[in-house]
GROMACS .gro file of C-alpha atoms in nm:
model
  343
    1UNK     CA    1   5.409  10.150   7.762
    2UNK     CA    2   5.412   9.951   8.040
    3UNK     CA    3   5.710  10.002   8.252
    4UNK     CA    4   5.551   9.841   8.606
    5UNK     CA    5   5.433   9.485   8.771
    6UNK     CA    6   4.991   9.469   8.670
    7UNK     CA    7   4.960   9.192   8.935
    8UNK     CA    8   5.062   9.173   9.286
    9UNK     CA    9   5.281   8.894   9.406
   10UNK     CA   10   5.018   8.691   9.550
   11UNK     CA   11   4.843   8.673   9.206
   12UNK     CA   12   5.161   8.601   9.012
   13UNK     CA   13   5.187   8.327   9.259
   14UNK     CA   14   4.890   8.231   9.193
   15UNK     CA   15   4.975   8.200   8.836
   16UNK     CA   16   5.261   8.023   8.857
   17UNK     CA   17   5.112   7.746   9.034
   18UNK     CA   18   4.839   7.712   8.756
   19UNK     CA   19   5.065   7.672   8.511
   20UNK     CA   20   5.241   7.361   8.386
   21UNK     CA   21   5.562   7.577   8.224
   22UNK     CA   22   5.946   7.506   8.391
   23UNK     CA   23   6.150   7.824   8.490
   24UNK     CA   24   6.509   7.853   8.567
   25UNK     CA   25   6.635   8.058   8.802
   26UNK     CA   26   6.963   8.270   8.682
   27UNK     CA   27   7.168   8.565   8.762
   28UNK     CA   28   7.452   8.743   8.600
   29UNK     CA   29   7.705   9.090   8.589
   30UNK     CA   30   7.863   9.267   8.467
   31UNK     CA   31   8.066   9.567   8.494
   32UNK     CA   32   8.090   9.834   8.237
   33UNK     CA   33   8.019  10.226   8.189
   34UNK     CA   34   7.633  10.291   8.100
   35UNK     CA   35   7.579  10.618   8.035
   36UNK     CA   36   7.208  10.632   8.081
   37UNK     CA   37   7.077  10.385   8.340
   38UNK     CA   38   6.743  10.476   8.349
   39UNK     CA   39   6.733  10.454   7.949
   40UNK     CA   40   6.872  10.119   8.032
   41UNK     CA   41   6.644  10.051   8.247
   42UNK     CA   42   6.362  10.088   8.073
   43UNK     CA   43   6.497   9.913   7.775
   44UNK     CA   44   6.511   9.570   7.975
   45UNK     CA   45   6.129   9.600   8.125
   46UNK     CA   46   5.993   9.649   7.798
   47UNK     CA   47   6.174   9.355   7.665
   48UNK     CA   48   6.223   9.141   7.944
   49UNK     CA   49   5.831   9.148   8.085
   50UNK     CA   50   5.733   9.023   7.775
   51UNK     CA   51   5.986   8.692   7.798
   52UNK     CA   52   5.859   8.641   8.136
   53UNK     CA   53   6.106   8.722   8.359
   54UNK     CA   54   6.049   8.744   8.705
   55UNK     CA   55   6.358   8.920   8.912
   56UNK     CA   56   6.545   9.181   9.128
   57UNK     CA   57   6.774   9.394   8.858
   58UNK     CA   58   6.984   9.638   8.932
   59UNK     CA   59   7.118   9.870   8.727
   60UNK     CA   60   7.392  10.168   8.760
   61UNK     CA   61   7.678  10.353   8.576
   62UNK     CA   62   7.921  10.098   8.696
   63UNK     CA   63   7.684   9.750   8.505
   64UNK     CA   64   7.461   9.552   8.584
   65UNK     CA   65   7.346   9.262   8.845
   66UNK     CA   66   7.065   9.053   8.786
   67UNK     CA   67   6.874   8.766   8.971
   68UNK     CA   68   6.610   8.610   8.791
   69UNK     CA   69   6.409   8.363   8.661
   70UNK     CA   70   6.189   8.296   8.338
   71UNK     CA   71   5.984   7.999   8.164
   72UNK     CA   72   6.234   7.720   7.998
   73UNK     CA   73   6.085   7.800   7.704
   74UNK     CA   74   6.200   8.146   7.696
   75UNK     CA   75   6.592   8.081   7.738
   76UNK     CA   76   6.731   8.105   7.403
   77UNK     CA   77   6.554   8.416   7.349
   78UNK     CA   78   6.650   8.584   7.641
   79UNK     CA   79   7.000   8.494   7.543
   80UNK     CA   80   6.957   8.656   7.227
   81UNK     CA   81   6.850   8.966   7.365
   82UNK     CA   82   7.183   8.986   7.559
   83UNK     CA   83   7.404   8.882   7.295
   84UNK     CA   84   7.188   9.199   7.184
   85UNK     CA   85   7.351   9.439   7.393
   86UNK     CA   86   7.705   9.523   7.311
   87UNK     CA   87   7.851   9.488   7.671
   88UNK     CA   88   7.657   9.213   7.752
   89UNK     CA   89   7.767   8.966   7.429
   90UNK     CA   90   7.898   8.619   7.592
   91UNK     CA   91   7.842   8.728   7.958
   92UNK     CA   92   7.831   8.444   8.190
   93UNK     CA   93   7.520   8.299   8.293
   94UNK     CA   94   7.490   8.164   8.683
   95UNK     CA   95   7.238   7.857   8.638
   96UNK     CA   96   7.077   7.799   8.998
   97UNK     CA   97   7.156   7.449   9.134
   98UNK     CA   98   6.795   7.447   9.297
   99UNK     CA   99   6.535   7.555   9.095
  100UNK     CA  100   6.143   7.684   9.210
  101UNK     CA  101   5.923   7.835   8.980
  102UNK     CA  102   5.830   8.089   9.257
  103UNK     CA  103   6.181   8.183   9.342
  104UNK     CA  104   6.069   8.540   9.228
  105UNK     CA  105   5.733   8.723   9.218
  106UNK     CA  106   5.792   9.045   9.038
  107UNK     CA  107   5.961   9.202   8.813
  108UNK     CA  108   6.177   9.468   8.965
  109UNK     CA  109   6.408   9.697   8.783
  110UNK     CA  110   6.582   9.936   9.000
  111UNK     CA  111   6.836  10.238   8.897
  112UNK     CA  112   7.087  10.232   9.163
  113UNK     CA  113   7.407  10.502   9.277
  114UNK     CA  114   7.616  10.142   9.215
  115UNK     CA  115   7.537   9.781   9.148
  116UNK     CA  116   7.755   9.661   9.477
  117UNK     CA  117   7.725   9.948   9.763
  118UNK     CA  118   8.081   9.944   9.886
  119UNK     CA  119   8.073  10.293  10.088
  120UNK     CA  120   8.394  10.410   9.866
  121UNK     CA  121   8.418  10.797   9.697
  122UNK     CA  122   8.719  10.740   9.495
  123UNK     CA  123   8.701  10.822   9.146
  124UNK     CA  124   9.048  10.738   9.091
  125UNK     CA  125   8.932  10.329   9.196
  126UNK     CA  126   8.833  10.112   8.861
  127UNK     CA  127   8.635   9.861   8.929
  128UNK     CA  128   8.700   9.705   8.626
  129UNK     CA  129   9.097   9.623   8.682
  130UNK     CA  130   8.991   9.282   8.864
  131UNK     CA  131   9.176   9.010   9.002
  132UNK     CA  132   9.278   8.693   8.852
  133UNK     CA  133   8.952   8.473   8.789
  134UNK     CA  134   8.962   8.112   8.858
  135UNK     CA  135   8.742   7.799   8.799
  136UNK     CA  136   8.659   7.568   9.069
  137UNK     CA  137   8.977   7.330   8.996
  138UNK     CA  138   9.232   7.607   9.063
  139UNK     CA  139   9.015   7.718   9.338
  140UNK     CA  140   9.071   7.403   9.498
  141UNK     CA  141   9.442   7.396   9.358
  142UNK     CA  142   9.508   7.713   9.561
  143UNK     CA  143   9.263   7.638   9.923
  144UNK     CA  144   9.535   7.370   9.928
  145UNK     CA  145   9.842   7.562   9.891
  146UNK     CA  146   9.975   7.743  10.230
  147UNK     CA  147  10.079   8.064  10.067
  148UNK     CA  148   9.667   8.144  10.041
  149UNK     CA  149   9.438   8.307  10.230
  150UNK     CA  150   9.082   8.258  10.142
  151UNK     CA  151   8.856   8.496  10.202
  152UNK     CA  152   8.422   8.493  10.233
  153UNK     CA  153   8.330   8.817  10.098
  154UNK     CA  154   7.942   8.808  10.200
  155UNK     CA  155   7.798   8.896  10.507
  156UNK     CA  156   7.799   8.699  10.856
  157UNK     CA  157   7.407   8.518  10.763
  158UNK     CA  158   7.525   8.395  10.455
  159UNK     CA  159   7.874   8.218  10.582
  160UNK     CA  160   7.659   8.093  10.876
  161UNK     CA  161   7.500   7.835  10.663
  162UNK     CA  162   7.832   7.786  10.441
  163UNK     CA  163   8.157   7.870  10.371
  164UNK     CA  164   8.476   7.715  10.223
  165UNK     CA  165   8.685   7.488  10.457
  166UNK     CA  166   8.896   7.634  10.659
  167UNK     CA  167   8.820   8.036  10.478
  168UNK     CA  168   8.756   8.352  10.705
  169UNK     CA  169   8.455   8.439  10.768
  170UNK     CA  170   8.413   8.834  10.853
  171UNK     CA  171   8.160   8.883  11.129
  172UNK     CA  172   7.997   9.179  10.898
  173UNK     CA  173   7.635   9.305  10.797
  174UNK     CA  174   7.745   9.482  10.438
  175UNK     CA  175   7.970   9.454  10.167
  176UNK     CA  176   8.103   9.784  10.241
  177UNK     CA  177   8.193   9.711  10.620
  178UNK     CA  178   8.391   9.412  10.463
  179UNK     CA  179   8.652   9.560  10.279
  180UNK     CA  180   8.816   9.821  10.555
  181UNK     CA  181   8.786   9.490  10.786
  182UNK     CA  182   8.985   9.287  10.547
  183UNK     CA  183   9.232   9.566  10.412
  184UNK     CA  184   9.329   9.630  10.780
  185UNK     CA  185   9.335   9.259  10.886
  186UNK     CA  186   9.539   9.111  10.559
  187UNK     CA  187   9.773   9.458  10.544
  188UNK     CA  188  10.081   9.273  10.609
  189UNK     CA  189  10.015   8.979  10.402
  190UNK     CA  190  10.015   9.214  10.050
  191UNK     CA  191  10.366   9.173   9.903
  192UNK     CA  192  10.396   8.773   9.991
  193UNK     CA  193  10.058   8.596  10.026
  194UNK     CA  194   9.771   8.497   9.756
  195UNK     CA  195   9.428   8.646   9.860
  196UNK     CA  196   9.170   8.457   9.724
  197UNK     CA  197   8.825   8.549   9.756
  198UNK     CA  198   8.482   8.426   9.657
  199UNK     CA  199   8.061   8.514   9.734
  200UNK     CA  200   7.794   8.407   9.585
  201UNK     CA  201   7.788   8.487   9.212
  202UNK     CA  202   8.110   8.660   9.142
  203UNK     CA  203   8.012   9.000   9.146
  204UNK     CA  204   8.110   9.146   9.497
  205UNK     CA  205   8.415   8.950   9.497
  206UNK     CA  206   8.546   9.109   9.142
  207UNK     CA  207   8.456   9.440   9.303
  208UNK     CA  208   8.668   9.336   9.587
  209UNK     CA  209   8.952   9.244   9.380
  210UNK     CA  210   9.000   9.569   9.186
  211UNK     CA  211   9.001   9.735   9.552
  212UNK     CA  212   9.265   9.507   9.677
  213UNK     CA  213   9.455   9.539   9.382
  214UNK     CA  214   9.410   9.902   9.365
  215UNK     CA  215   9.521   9.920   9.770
  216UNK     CA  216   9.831   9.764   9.675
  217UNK     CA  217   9.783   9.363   9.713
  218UNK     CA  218  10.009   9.170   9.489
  219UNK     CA  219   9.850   8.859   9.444
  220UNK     CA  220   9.470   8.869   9.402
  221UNK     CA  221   9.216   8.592   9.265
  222UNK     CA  222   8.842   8.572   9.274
  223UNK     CA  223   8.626   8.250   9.263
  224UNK     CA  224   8.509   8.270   8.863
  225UNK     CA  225   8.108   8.258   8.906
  226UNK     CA  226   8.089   8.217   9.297
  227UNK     CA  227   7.971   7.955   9.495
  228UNK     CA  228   7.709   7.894   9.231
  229UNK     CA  229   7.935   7.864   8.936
  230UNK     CA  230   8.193   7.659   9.171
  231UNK     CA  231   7.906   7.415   9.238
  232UNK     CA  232   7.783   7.345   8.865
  233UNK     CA  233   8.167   7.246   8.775
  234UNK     CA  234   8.203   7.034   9.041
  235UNK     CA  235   7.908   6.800   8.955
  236UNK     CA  236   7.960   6.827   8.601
  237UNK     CA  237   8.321   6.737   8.637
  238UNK     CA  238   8.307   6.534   8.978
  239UNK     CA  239   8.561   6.725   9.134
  240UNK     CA  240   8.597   6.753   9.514
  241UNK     CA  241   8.357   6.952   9.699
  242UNK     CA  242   8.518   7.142   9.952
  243UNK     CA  243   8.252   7.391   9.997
  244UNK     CA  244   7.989   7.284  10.327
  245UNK     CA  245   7.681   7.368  10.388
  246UNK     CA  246   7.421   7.568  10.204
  247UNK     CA  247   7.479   7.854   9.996
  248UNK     CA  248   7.264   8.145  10.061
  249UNK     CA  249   7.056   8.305   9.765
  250UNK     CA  250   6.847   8.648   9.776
  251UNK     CA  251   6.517   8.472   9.662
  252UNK     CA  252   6.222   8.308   9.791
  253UNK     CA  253   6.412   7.983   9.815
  254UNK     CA  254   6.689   8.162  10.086
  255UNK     CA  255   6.942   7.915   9.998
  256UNK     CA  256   7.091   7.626   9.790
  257UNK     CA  257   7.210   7.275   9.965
  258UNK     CA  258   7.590   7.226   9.843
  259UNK     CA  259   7.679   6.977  10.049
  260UNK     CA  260   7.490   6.728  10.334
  261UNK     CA  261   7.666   6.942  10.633
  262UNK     CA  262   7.482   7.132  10.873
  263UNK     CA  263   7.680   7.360  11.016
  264UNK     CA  264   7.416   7.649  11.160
  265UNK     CA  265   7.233   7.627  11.487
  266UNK     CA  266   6.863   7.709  11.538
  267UNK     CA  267   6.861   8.084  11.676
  268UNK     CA  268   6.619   7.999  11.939
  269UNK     CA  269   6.696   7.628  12.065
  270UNK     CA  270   7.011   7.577  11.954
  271UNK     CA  271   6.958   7.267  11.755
  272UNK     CA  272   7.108   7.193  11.457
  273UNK     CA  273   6.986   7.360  11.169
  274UNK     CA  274   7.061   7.617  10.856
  275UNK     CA  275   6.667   7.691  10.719
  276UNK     CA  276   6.653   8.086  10.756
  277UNK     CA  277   6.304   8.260  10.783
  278UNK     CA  278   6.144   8.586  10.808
  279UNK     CA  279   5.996   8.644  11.123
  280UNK     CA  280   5.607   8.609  11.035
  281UNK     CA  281   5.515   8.943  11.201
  282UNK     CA  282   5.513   9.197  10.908
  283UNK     CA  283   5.633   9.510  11.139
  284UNK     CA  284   5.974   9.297  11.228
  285UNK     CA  285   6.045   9.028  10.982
  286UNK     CA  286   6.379   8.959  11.090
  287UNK     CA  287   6.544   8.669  10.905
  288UNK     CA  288   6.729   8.411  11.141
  289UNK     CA  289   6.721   8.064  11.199
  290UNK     CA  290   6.449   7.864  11.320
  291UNK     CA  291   6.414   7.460  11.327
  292UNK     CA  292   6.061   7.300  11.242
  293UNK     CA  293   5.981   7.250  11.657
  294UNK     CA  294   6.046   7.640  11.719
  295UNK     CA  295   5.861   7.694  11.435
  296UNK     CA  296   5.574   7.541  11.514
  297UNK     CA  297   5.576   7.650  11.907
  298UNK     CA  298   5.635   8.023  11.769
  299UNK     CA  299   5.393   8.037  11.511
  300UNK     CA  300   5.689   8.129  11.274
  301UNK     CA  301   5.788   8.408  11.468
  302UNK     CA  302   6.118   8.535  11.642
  303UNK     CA  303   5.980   8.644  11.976
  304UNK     CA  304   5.688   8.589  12.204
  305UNK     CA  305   5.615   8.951  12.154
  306UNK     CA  306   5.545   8.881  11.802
  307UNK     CA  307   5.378   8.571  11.851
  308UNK     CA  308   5.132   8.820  12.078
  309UNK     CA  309   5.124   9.092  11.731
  310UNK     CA  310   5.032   8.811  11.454
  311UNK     CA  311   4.772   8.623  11.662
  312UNK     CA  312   4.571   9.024  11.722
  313UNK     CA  313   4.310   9.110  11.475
  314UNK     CA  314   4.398   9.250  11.192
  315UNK     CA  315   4.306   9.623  11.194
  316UNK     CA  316   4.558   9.595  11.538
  317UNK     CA  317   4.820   9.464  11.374
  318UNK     CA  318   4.797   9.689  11.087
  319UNK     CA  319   4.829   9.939  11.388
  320UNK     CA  320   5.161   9.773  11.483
  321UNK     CA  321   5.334   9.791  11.167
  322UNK     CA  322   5.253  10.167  11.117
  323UNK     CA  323   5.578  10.376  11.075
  324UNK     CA  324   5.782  10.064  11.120
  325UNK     CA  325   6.118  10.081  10.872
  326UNK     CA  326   6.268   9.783  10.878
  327UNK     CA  327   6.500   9.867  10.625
  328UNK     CA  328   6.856   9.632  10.650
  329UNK     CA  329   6.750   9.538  11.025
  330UNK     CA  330   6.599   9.236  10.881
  331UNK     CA  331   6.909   9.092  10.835
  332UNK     CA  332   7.103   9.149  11.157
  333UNK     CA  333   6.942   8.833  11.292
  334UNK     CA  334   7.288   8.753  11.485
  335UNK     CA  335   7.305   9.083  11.641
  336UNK     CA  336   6.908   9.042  11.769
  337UNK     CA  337   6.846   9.054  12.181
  338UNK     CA  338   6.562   8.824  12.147
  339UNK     CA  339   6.742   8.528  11.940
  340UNK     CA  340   6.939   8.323  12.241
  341UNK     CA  341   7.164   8.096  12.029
  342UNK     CA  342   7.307   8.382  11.781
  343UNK     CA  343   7.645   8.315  11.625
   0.00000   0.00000   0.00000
């Protein structure tokens, strides 16, 4: 059985370019009780690799997140397969507002403690006693109304690029630094004030609202699909966009366009701009924010020390990167010494 990736990125890309066939890009939870993730796990690479799919999975006790993408052609049988799977019948389905057929390279399916790392060791907390969902109408119906608080439950590099008007932004690297920062900063709002929360595609946000519920919050509603659900229904039903900027995705592309505002400055100049990139030194690439000029004058890099690194021979470089864990330091960009216009 094959239960890994054959080819390596570069020849997937490779592929993909050759071939005339559309993919969609989509991602979906859900939370449930698996009893045997790595079963699980192996379940979906036998059937999804031969659909296709390209992704980052993750799988746990607590469900399932997915980000993905797969030929057009494929769709209504990858739907089947979930309808398949008893906790998965009539889960929602994020479709990507931007699409690229290289938005992944791999298939990766990854066993994980939990889907959404939150830091907590509380059996006593389910996850799956959630908030009130809402769709992007009553979303909008409640940013309006002063008895709400609306909260961005990603990190500080997403809400950068994007964020609701006039919602907090938590200056945080991780999920799990959020919640104690938001607990302790909306403690005396539980008994009279609506907390209403959104991310990207639901799922840290309905992990969020199980803990606030669970810590005692009275009124607690999520953003039904994210930013990327919220998005879809307001094209489709041409409601008011009150979302600006770009929405920030885990996938080649690094982000959607929502709306026409730029709202992000480069890191290293200061102009205006929202493109992220990874620094093109392999033994740092830090992601931050760099406008075409830098770019070019940088050689796609963050520093002038790694300017020096990428333009040594290759053996050297391959020196360089040796030991080097970058591990979540990639994406501390605003907390980087060498990046002068950080948020």
């Amino acid at each position: 059985m094959q239960l890994y990736n054959k080819l390596s990125a570069q020849e997937t890309a490779d592929i993909l370019d050759q071939s005339g066939n559309d993919r969609l890009t989509l991602s979906f939870y859900k939370y449930a009780h698996i009893i045997n993730p790595k079963l699980f796990r192996d379940h979906l690479f036998l059937s999804w690799n031969g659909l296709g799919v390209l992704g980052r999975i993750y799988v746990a006790h607590e469900g399932i997140n997915a980000q993905l993408s797969l030929p057009l052609d494929n769709l209504y049988s990858f739907k089947d397969h979930l309808e398949s799977i008893s906790f998965l019948k009539g889960v929602r389905i994020n479709v990507a507002v931007e699409h690229d057929k290289k938005s992944f390279l791999k298939l990766t399916i990854k066993v994980r403690n939990k889907i959404v790392a939150d830091g907590l060791d509380d059996k006593s907390f389910d996850v799956t006693k959630k908030g009130i969902h809402l769709d992007a109408q009553k979303f909008n119906d409640l940013l309006d109304d002063g008895d709400s608080i609306c909260i961005d439950m990603r990190n500080h590099y997403e809400s950068e690029i994007g964020h609701f008007i006039g919602a907090i932004t938590p200056d945080v690297d991780t999920f799990r630094d959020s919640l104690p920062f938001i607990e302790k900063r909306m403690s005396k709002y539980k008994e009279n004030k609506k907390l209403l929360m959104y991310c990207t595609g639901g799922i840290r946000c309905e992990k969020a609202s199980a803990y606030f519920k669970y810590k005692g919050f009275k009124k607690v509603y999520q953003l039904e699909g994210g930013i990327i659900e919220y998005a879809r229904q307001v094209k489709e039903k041409n409601l008011e966009n009150k979302f600006i900027g770009k929405n920030f995705v885990f996938d080649e592309r690094k982000a959607e366009r929502i709306s026409n505002d730029i709202i992000a400055s480069c890191h290293q100049c200061g102009a205006l701009c929202d493109n992220h990139v990874n620094c093109a030194n392999e033994a740092c690439h830090l992601l931050f924010i760099q406008c075409d000029s830098c770019r070019s004058k940088m050689d796609n890099c963050c520093s002038k020390k790694c300017k020096e690194i990428i333009n040594l021979p290759y053996e050297q470089r391959k020196l360089a990167r040796k030991g080097k864990h970058n591990s979540n330091k990639i994406f501390k960009k605003g907390r980087s010494d060498v990046l002068r216009f950080k948020s």
